[in-house]
PDB file of C-alpha atoms in Angstrom:
ATOM      1  CA  GLY A 126      35.962 -34.410 -70.055  1.00  0.00           C
ATOM      2  CA  GLU A 127      39.063 -36.613 -69.975  1.00  0.00           C
ATOM      3  CA  SER A 128      40.778 -38.070 -66.945  1.00  0.00           C
ATOM      4  CA  VAL A 129      44.158 -39.747 -66.901  1.00  0.00           C
ATOM      5  CA  GLY A 130      45.665 -41.532 -63.995  1.00  0.00           C
ATOM      6  CA  LEU A 131      46.416 -44.987 -62.730  1.00  0.00           C
ATOM      7  CA  HIS A 132      43.263 -46.284 -64.342  1.00  0.00           C
ATOM      8  CA  LEU A 133      42.386 -46.424 -68.005  1.00  0.00           C
ATOM      9  CA  PRO A 134      41.913 -42.847 -69.268  1.00  0.00           C
ATOM     10  CA  THR A 135      38.229 -42.118 -69.676  1.00  0.00           C
ATOM     11  CA  LEU A 136      36.526 -39.651 -71.951  1.00  0.00           C
ATOM     12  CA  SER A 137      32.908 -38.825 -71.186  1.00  0.00           C
ATOM     13  CA  VAL A 138      30.795 -37.155 -73.871  1.00  0.00           C
ATOM     14  CA  GLN A 139      27.144 -36.293 -74.273  1.00  0.00           C
ATOM     15  CA  GLU A 140      25.187 -38.279 -76.833  1.00  0.00           C
ATOM     16  CA  GLY A 141      25.135 -36.367 -80.106  1.00  0.00           C
ATOM     17  CA  ASP A 142      28.360 -34.474 -79.422  1.00  0.00           C
ATOM     18  CA  ASN A 143      31.594 -35.094 -81.283  1.00  0.00           C
ATOM     19  CA  SER A 144      34.337 -37.119 -79.567  1.00  0.00           C
ATOM     20  CA  ILE A 145      38.069 -36.739 -79.983  1.00  0.00           C
ATOM     21  CA  ILE A 146      40.328 -39.492 -78.705  1.00  0.00           C
ATOM     22  CA  ASN A 147      44.048 -38.807 -78.698  1.00  0.00           C
ATOM     23  CA  CYS A 148      47.087 -41.017 -78.935  1.00  0.00           C
ATOM     24  CA  ALA A 149      50.775 -40.216 -78.650  1.00  0.00           C
ATOM     25  CA  TYR A 150      52.787 -42.820 -80.502  1.00  0.00           C
ATOM     26  CA  SER A 151      56.332 -43.735 -79.664  1.00  0.00           C
ATOM     27  CA  ASN A 152      58.380 -44.302 -82.793  1.00  0.00           C
ATOM     28  CA  SER A 153      59.063 -41.699 -85.474  1.00  0.00           C
ATOM     29  CA  ALA A 154      59.803 -44.555 -87.916  1.00  0.00           C
ATOM     30  CA  SER A 155      56.242 -45.909 -87.640  1.00  0.00           C
ATOM     31  CA  ASP A 156      54.479 -45.708 -90.984  1.00  0.00           C
ATOM     32  CA  TYR A 157      51.135 -47.429 -90.475  1.00  0.00           C
ATOM     33  CA  PHE A 158      48.538 -46.681 -87.818  1.00  0.00           C
ATOM     34  CA  ILE A 159      45.243 -48.262 -86.858  1.00  0.00           C
ATOM     35  CA  TRP A 160      42.389 -47.382 -84.520  1.00  0.00           C
ATOM     36  CA  TYR A 161      40.555 -50.255 -82.878  1.00  0.00           C
ATOM     37  CA  LYS A 162      37.351 -50.342 -80.832  1.00  0.00           C
ATOM     38  CA  GLN A 163      36.972 -52.914 -78.071  1.00  0.00           C
ATOM     39  CA  GLU A 164      33.560 -53.537 -76.554  1.00  0.00           C
ATOM     40  CA  SER A 165      33.127 -55.371 -73.290  1.00  0.00           C
ATOM     41  CA  GLY A 166      33.763 -59.108 -73.672  1.00  0.00           C
ATOM     42  CA  LYS A 167      34.877 -58.762 -77.285  1.00  0.00           C
ATOM     43  CA  GLY A 168      38.120 -58.524 -79.185  1.00  0.00           C
ATOM     44  CA  PRO A 169      39.445 -55.290 -80.710  1.00  0.00           C
ATOM     45  CA  GLN A 170      37.586 -54.384 -83.884  1.00  0.00           C
ATOM     46  CA  PHE A 171      39.178 -52.444 -86.755  1.00  0.00           C
ATOM     47  CA  ILE A 172      37.759 -48.944 -87.234  1.00  0.00           C
ATOM     48  CA  ILE A 173      40.082 -47.068 -89.571  1.00  0.00           C
ATOM     49  CA  ASP A 174      43.730 -46.971 -90.604  1.00  0.00           C
ATOM     50  CA  ILE A 175      46.123 -44.418 -92.023  1.00  0.00           C
ATOM     51  CA  ARG A 176      49.569 -44.571 -93.589  1.00  0.00           C
ATOM     52  CA  SER A 177      52.310 -42.066 -92.907  1.00  0.00           C
ATOM     53  CA  ASN A 178      52.045 -40.488 -96.359  1.00  0.00           C
ATOM     54  CA  MET A 179      48.643 -39.075 -95.341  1.00  0.00           C
ATOM     55  CA  ASP A 180      47.617 -36.710 -92.582  1.00  0.00           C
ATOM     56  CA  LYS A 181      43.865 -37.267 -92.652  1.00  0.00           C
ATOM     57  CA  ARG A 182      41.497 -40.068 -93.556  1.00  0.00           C
ATOM     58  CA  GLN A 183      37.742 -40.201 -93.256  1.00  0.00           C
ATOM     59  CA  GLY A 184      35.354 -43.060 -92.781  1.00  0.00           C
ATOM     60  CA  GLN A 185      31.720 -43.251 -91.863  1.00  0.00           C
ATOM     61  CA  ARG A 186      31.334 -40.866 -88.889  1.00  0.00           C
ATOM     62  CA  VAL A 187      35.038 -41.257 -88.063  1.00  0.00           C
ATOM     63  CA  THR A 188      38.105 -39.268 -89.045  1.00  0.00           C
ATOM     64  CA  VAL A 189      41.716 -40.053 -88.202  1.00  0.00           C
ATOM     65  CA  LEU A 190      44.304 -37.282 -88.099  1.00  0.00           C
ATOM     66  CA  LEU A 191      48.034 -37.913 -88.122  1.00  0.00           C
ATOM     67  CA  ASN A 192      50.615 -35.339 -87.050  1.00  0.00           C
ATOM     68  CA  LYS A 193      54.038 -36.867 -87.637  1.00  0.00           C
ATOM     69  CA  THR A 194      55.860 -33.778 -86.376  1.00  0.00           C
ATOM     70  CA  VAL A 195      54.662 -34.349 -82.834  1.00  0.00           C
ATOM     71  CA  LYS A 196      53.936 -38.094 -83.190  1.00  0.00           C
ATOM     72  CA  HIS A 197      50.253 -37.653 -82.502  1.00  0.00           C
ATOM     73  CA  LEU A 198      47.217 -39.515 -83.771  1.00  0.00           C
ATOM     74  CA  SER A 199      43.601 -38.662 -83.097  1.00  0.00           C
ATOM     75  CA  LEU A 200      40.257 -40.290 -83.754  1.00  0.00           C
ATOM     76  CA  GLN A 201      37.240 -38.060 -84.193  1.00  0.00           C
ATOM     77  CA  ILE A 202      33.773 -39.559 -83.910  1.00  0.00           C
ATOM     78  CA  ALA A 203      30.921 -37.421 -85.164  1.00  0.00           C
ATOM     79  CA  ALA A 204      27.520 -37.397 -83.438  1.00  0.00           C
ATOM     80  CA  THR A 205      28.566 -39.883 -80.772  1.00  0.00           C
ATOM     81  CA  GLN A 206      26.006 -42.594 -80.050  1.00  0.00           C
ATOM     82  CA  PRO A 207      25.548 -44.936 -77.061  1.00  0.00           C
ATOM     83  CA  GLY A 208      26.868 -47.793 -79.214  1.00  0.00           C
ATOM     84  CA  ASP A 209      30.184 -45.957 -79.453  1.00  0.00           C
ATOM     85  CA  SER A 210      30.850 -46.615 -75.759  1.00  0.00           C
ATOM     86  CA  ALA A 211      33.941 -48.843 -75.699  1.00  0.00           C
ATOM     87  CA  VAL A 212      37.707 -48.796 -75.170  1.00  0.00           C
ATOM     88  CA  TYR A 213      39.602 -47.341 -78.129  1.00  0.00           C
ATOM     89  CA  PHE A 214      43.176 -48.299 -78.955  1.00  0.00           C
ATOM     90  CA  CYS A 215      45.654 -46.821 -81.362  1.00  0.00           C
ATOM     91  CA  ALA A 216      48.310 -49.125 -82.798  1.00  0.00           C
ATOM     92  CA  GLU A 217      51.502 -48.241 -84.697  1.00  0.00           C
ATOM     93  CA  ASN A 218      53.724 -50.312 -86.920  1.00  0.00           C
ATOM     94  CA  MET A 219      57.154 -49.688 -88.392  1.00  0.00           C
ATOM     95  CA  GLY A 220      56.685 -51.792 -91.486  1.00  0.00           C
ATOM     96  CA  TYR A 221      56.785 -55.255 -92.973  1.00  0.00           C
ATOM     97  CA  GLY A 222      57.535 -57.969 -90.461  1.00  0.00           C
ATOM     98  CA  GLN A 223      57.329 -55.648 -87.476  1.00  0.00           C
ATOM     99  CA  ASN A 224      55.096 -55.847 -84.412  1.00  0.00           C
ATOM    100  CA  PHE A 225      52.075 -53.697 -83.894  1.00  0.00           C
ATOM    101  CA  VAL A 226      52.559 -51.674 -80.711  1.00  0.00           C
ATOM    102  CA  PHE A 227      49.311 -50.753 -79.011  1.00  0.00           C
ATOM    103  CA  GLY A 228      48.662 -47.616 -76.995  1.00  0.00           C
ATOM    104  CA  PRO A 229      47.215 -47.867 -73.476  1.00  0.00           C
ATOM    105  CA  GLY A 230      43.611 -47.359 -74.588  1.00  0.00           C
ATOM    106  CA  THR A 231      40.949 -44.753 -73.789  1.00  0.00           C
ATOM    107  CA  ARG A 232      37.516 -45.616 -72.465  1.00  0.00           C
ATOM    108  CA  LEU A 233      34.778 -43.621 -74.182  1.00  0.00           C
ATOM    109  CA  SER A 234      31.639 -43.238 -72.119  1.00  0.00           C
ATOM    110  CA  VAL A 235      28.576 -41.770 -73.838  1.00  0.00           C
ATOM    111  CA  LEU A 236      26.166 -40.000 -71.512  1.00  0.00           C
ATOM    112  CA  PRO A 237      22.430 -39.885 -72.333  1.00  0.00           C
TER     113      PRO A 237
ATOM    114  CA  ASP B 636      30.560 -67.176 -90.200  1.00  0.00           C
ATOM    115  CA  THR B 637      32.925 -66.166 -87.372  1.00  0.00           C
ATOM    116  CA  ALA B 638      36.203 -64.936 -88.847  1.00  0.00           C
ATOM    117  CA  VAL B 639      38.592 -65.646 -85.958  1.00  0.00           C
ATOM    118  CA  SER B 640      37.317 -68.077 -83.343  1.00  0.00           C
ATOM    119  CA  GLN B 641      38.968 -69.095 -80.109  1.00  0.00           C
ATOM    120  CA  THR B 642      38.065 -71.839 -77.669  1.00  0.00           C
ATOM    121  CA  PRO B 643      37.423 -71.918 -74.819  1.00  0.00           C
ATOM    122  CA  LYS B 644      36.003 -68.482 -74.039  1.00  0.00           C
ATOM    123  CA  TYR B 645      36.635 -68.955 -70.317  1.00  0.00           C
ATOM    124  CA  LEU B 646      39.282 -71.106 -68.675  1.00  0.00           C
ATOM    125  CA  VAL B 647      39.512 -71.468 -64.903  1.00  0.00           C
ATOM    126  CA  THR B 648      42.232 -73.714 -63.583  1.00  0.00           C
ATOM    127  CA  GLN B 649      44.684 -74.201 -60.760  1.00  0.00           C
ATOM    128  CA  MET B 650      48.275 -73.116 -60.528  1.00  0.00           C
ATOM    129  CA  GLY B 651      50.681 -75.683 -61.919  1.00  0.00           C
ATOM    130  CA  ASN B 652      48.272 -77.135 -64.477  1.00  0.00           C
ATOM    131  CA  ASP B 653      48.868 -77.295 -68.242  1.00  0.00           C
ATOM    132  CA  LYS B 654      46.214 -75.896 -70.590  1.00  0.00           C
ATOM    133  CA  SER B 655      45.691 -75.151 -74.274  1.00  0.00           C
ATOM    134  CA  ILE B 656      43.761 -72.492 -76.156  1.00  0.00           C
ATOM    135  CA  LYS B 657      42.752 -73.102 -79.755  1.00  0.00           C
ATOM    136  CA  CYS B 658      42.381 -70.556 -82.542  1.00  0.00           C
ATOM    137  CA  GLU B 659      41.070 -70.880 -86.071  1.00  0.00           C
ATOM    138  CA  GLN B 660      40.577 -68.283 -88.800  1.00  0.00           C
ATOM    139  CA  ASN B 661      38.483 -68.722 -91.943  1.00  0.00           C
ATOM    140  CA  LEU B 662      39.676 -65.531 -93.663  1.00  0.00           C
ATOM    141  CA  GLY B 663      42.393 -67.197 -95.705  1.00  0.00           C
ATOM    142  CA  HIS B 664      45.010 -65.042 -93.966  1.00  0.00           C
ATOM    143  CA  ASP B 665      48.682 -65.986 -93.965  1.00  0.00           C
ATOM    144  CA  THR B 666      49.633 -64.560 -90.577  1.00  0.00           C
ATOM    145  CA  MET B 667      48.307 -65.301 -87.103  1.00  0.00           C
ATOM    146  CA  TYR B 668      49.108 -63.834 -83.699  1.00  0.00           C
ATOM    147  CA  TRP B 669      48.678 -64.297 -79.990  1.00  0.00           C
ATOM    148  CA  TYR B 670      48.247 -61.271 -77.730  1.00  0.00           C
ATOM    149  CA  LYS B 671      47.934 -60.984 -73.967  1.00  0.00           C
ATOM    150  CA  GLN B 672      45.689 -58.313 -72.417  1.00  0.00           C
ATOM    151  CA  ASP B 673      46.220 -57.610 -68.734  1.00  0.00           C
ATOM    152  CA  SER B 674      43.776 -56.281 -66.168  1.00  0.00           C
ATOM    153  CA  LYS B 675      44.602 -52.686 -67.160  1.00  0.00           C
ATOM    154  CA  LYS B 676      43.600 -53.479 -70.777  1.00  0.00           C
ATOM    155  CA  PHE B 677      47.202 -53.259 -71.994  1.00  0.00           C
ATOM    156  CA  LEU B 678      47.615 -55.363 -75.170  1.00  0.00           C
ATOM    157  CA  LYS B 679      50.979 -56.934 -75.879  1.00  0.00           C
ATOM    158  CA  ILE B 680      51.986 -59.252 -78.681  1.00  0.00           C
ATOM    159  CA  MET B 681      53.356 -62.653 -77.703  1.00  0.00           C
ATOM    160  CA  PHE B 682      53.880 -64.522 -80.976  1.00  0.00           C
ATOM    161  CA  SER B 683      53.231 -64.282 -84.666  1.00  0.00           C
ATOM    162  CA  TYR B 684      53.288 -67.008 -87.300  1.00  0.00           C
ATOM    163  CA  ASN B 685      53.356 -66.653 -91.067  1.00  0.00           C
ATOM    164  CA  ASN B 686      52.382 -69.747 -93.051  1.00  0.00           C
ATOM    165  CA  LYS B 687      53.068 -71.978 -90.034  1.00  0.00           C
ATOM    166  CA  GLU B 688      56.488 -70.427 -89.362  1.00  0.00           C
ATOM    167  CA  LEU B 689      57.343 -68.458 -86.237  1.00  0.00           C
ATOM    168  CA  ILE B 690      58.182 -64.825 -87.002  1.00  0.00           C
ATOM    169  CA  ILE B 691      57.874 -62.925 -83.761  1.00  0.00           C
ATOM    170  CA  ASN B 692      58.568 -64.329 -80.334  1.00  0.00           C
ATOM    171  CA  GLU B 693      58.513 -61.603 -77.757  1.00  0.00           C
ATOM    172  CA  THR B 694      60.040 -62.121 -74.337  1.00  0.00           C
ATOM    173  CA  VAL B 695      57.522 -64.698 -73.278  1.00  0.00           C
ATOM    174  CA  PRO B 696      58.398 -67.473 -70.792  1.00  0.00           C
ATOM    175  CA  ASN B 697      59.129 -70.763 -72.520  1.00  0.00           C
ATOM    176  CA  ARG B 698      56.189 -72.257 -70.621  1.00  0.00           C
ATOM    177  CA  PHE B 699      54.172 -70.772 -73.500  1.00  0.00           C
ATOM    178  CA  SER B 700      54.462 -72.785 -76.699  1.00  0.00           C
ATOM    179  CA  PRO B 701      52.507 -71.889 -79.836  1.00  0.00           C
ATOM    180  CA  LYS B 702      51.776 -74.525 -82.437  1.00  0.00           C
ATOM    181  CA  SER B 703      50.523 -73.951 -85.962  1.00  0.00           C
ATOM    182  CA  PRO B 704      49.428 -77.187 -87.669  1.00  0.00           C
ATOM    183  CA  ASP B 705      48.365 -75.226 -90.760  1.00  0.00           C
ATOM    184  CA  LYS B 706      48.017 -71.577 -91.662  1.00  0.00           C
ATOM    185  CA  ALA B 707      44.387 -71.451 -90.502  1.00  0.00           C
ATOM    186  CA  HIS B 708      45.174 -72.592 -86.959  1.00  0.00           C
ATOM    187  CA  LEU B 709      47.404 -71.286 -84.198  1.00  0.00           C
ATOM    188  CA  ASN B 710      47.082 -72.929 -80.809  1.00  0.00           C
ATOM    189  CA  LEU B 711      48.687 -71.832 -77.558  1.00  0.00           C
ATOM    190  CA  HIS B 712      49.823 -74.347 -74.963  1.00  0.00           C
ATOM    191  CA  ILE B 713      50.789 -73.170 -71.504  1.00  0.00           C
ATOM    192  CA  ASN B 714      52.694 -75.373 -69.051  1.00  0.00           C
ATOM    193  CA  SER B 715      52.887 -74.994 -65.279  1.00  0.00           C
ATOM    194  CA  LEU B 716      50.404 -72.151 -65.071  1.00  0.00           C
ATOM    195  CA  GLU B 717      51.232 -69.313 -62.660  1.00  0.00           C
ATOM    196  CA  LEU B 718      49.040 -66.686 -61.004  1.00  0.00           C
ATOM    197  CA  GLY B 719      50.546 -64.006 -63.251  1.00  0.00           C
ATOM    198  CA  ASP B 720      49.255 -65.814 -66.336  1.00  0.00           C
ATOM    199  CA  SER B 721      45.721 -64.676 -65.478  1.00  0.00           C
ATOM    200  CA  ALA B 722      44.695 -62.432 -68.365  1.00  0.00           C
ATOM    201  CA  VAL B 723      42.652 -62.371 -71.553  1.00  0.00           C
ATOM    202  CA  TYR B 724      44.436 -63.983 -74.488  1.00  0.00           C
ATOM    203  CA  PHE B 725      43.523 -62.854 -77.999  1.00  0.00           C
ATOM    204  CA  CYS B 726      44.210 -64.585 -81.248  1.00  0.00           C
ATOM    205  CA  ALA B 727      44.352 -62.450 -84.393  1.00  0.00           C
ATOM    206  CA  SER B 728      45.092 -62.849 -88.068  1.00  0.00           C
ATOM    207  CA  SER B 729      46.083 -60.602 -90.957  1.00  0.00           C
ATOM    208  CA  GLN B 730      46.486 -60.972 -94.674  1.00  0.00           C
ATOM    209  CA  ALA B 731      50.119 -59.943 -94.615  1.00  0.00           C
ATOM    210  CA  THR B 732      52.849 -59.943 -92.024  1.00  0.00           C
ATOM    211  CA  GLY B 733      52.615 -56.816 -89.902  1.00  0.00           C
ATOM    212  CA  GLY B 734      52.863 -53.283 -91.011  1.00  0.00           C
ATOM    213  CA  THR B 735      50.675 -53.330 -94.062  1.00  0.00           C
ATOM    214  CA  GLN B 736      47.271 -54.735 -93.149  1.00  0.00           C
ATOM    215  CA  PRO B 737      44.975 -54.537 -90.111  1.00  0.00           C
ATOM    216  CA  GLN B 738      44.576 -57.503 -87.816  1.00  0.00           C
ATOM    217  CA  HIS B 739      41.288 -59.285 -87.146  1.00  0.00           C
ATOM    218  CA  PHE B 740      40.840 -60.397 -83.558  1.00  0.00           C
ATOM    219  CA  GLY B 741      38.931 -63.212 -81.920  1.00  0.00           C
ATOM    220  CA  ASP B 742      36.779 -62.513 -78.866  1.00  0.00           C
ATOM    221  CA  GLY B 743      39.416 -63.683 -76.415  1.00  0.00           C
ATOM    222  CA  THR B 744      39.941 -66.424 -73.859  1.00  0.00           C
ATOM    223  CA  ARG B 745      39.728 -65.267 -70.258  1.00  0.00           C
ATOM    224  CA  LEU B 746      42.199 -67.329 -68.257  1.00  0.00           C
ATOM    225  CA  SER B 747      41.841 -67.313 -64.476  1.00  0.00           C
ATOM    226  CA  ILE B 748      44.374 -69.079 -62.286  1.00  0.00           C
ATOM    227  CA  LEU B 749      43.239 -70.091 -58.815  1.00  0.00           C
TER     228      LEU B 749
END
């Protein structure tokens, strides 16, 4: 299940199950979105991106869904593995020359 | 064949000191960035440079001064270090200036102020 509070939100899933990590982004003008994975002691690593003219994009074992109406982004990971345990960040951008704004992150914990 | 490399990986120093963090990318990217990640894992951009020119300078104290000798390097110098500067600092690069391409991050420099 998912817990949100003063600490980093954590999502715990059983190995082999599918994971869904959610992100509410802030700016309706944002047109480019990225999901990053950050393992302990490492920098954020690109997973998948999506532009605002799409509502779904699939990669290997991952799918990103974009709902512009409610400013919501989700990352689905199929058949979650122990190596998927990490902190996941969404990032939004409003276009050329603009900052990326990162979400607060969600810690995914995969249970054996 | 590290794409974005930062040195040092760990930096422990006393309040009031001056320190530098170096960053190099071998991806041929035009744009480089510095981010700060606090203890709650919140990532915030500090600076971005495109072809050695400053593009983004967020509200960062002027004790922080980035320097880009060429487009493959972006170093961060910090004067008069304060306790609140303790964080992990990430360098990143991208092929184009924000908004169109993903960023590639280094593995971070963990700065601890005593």
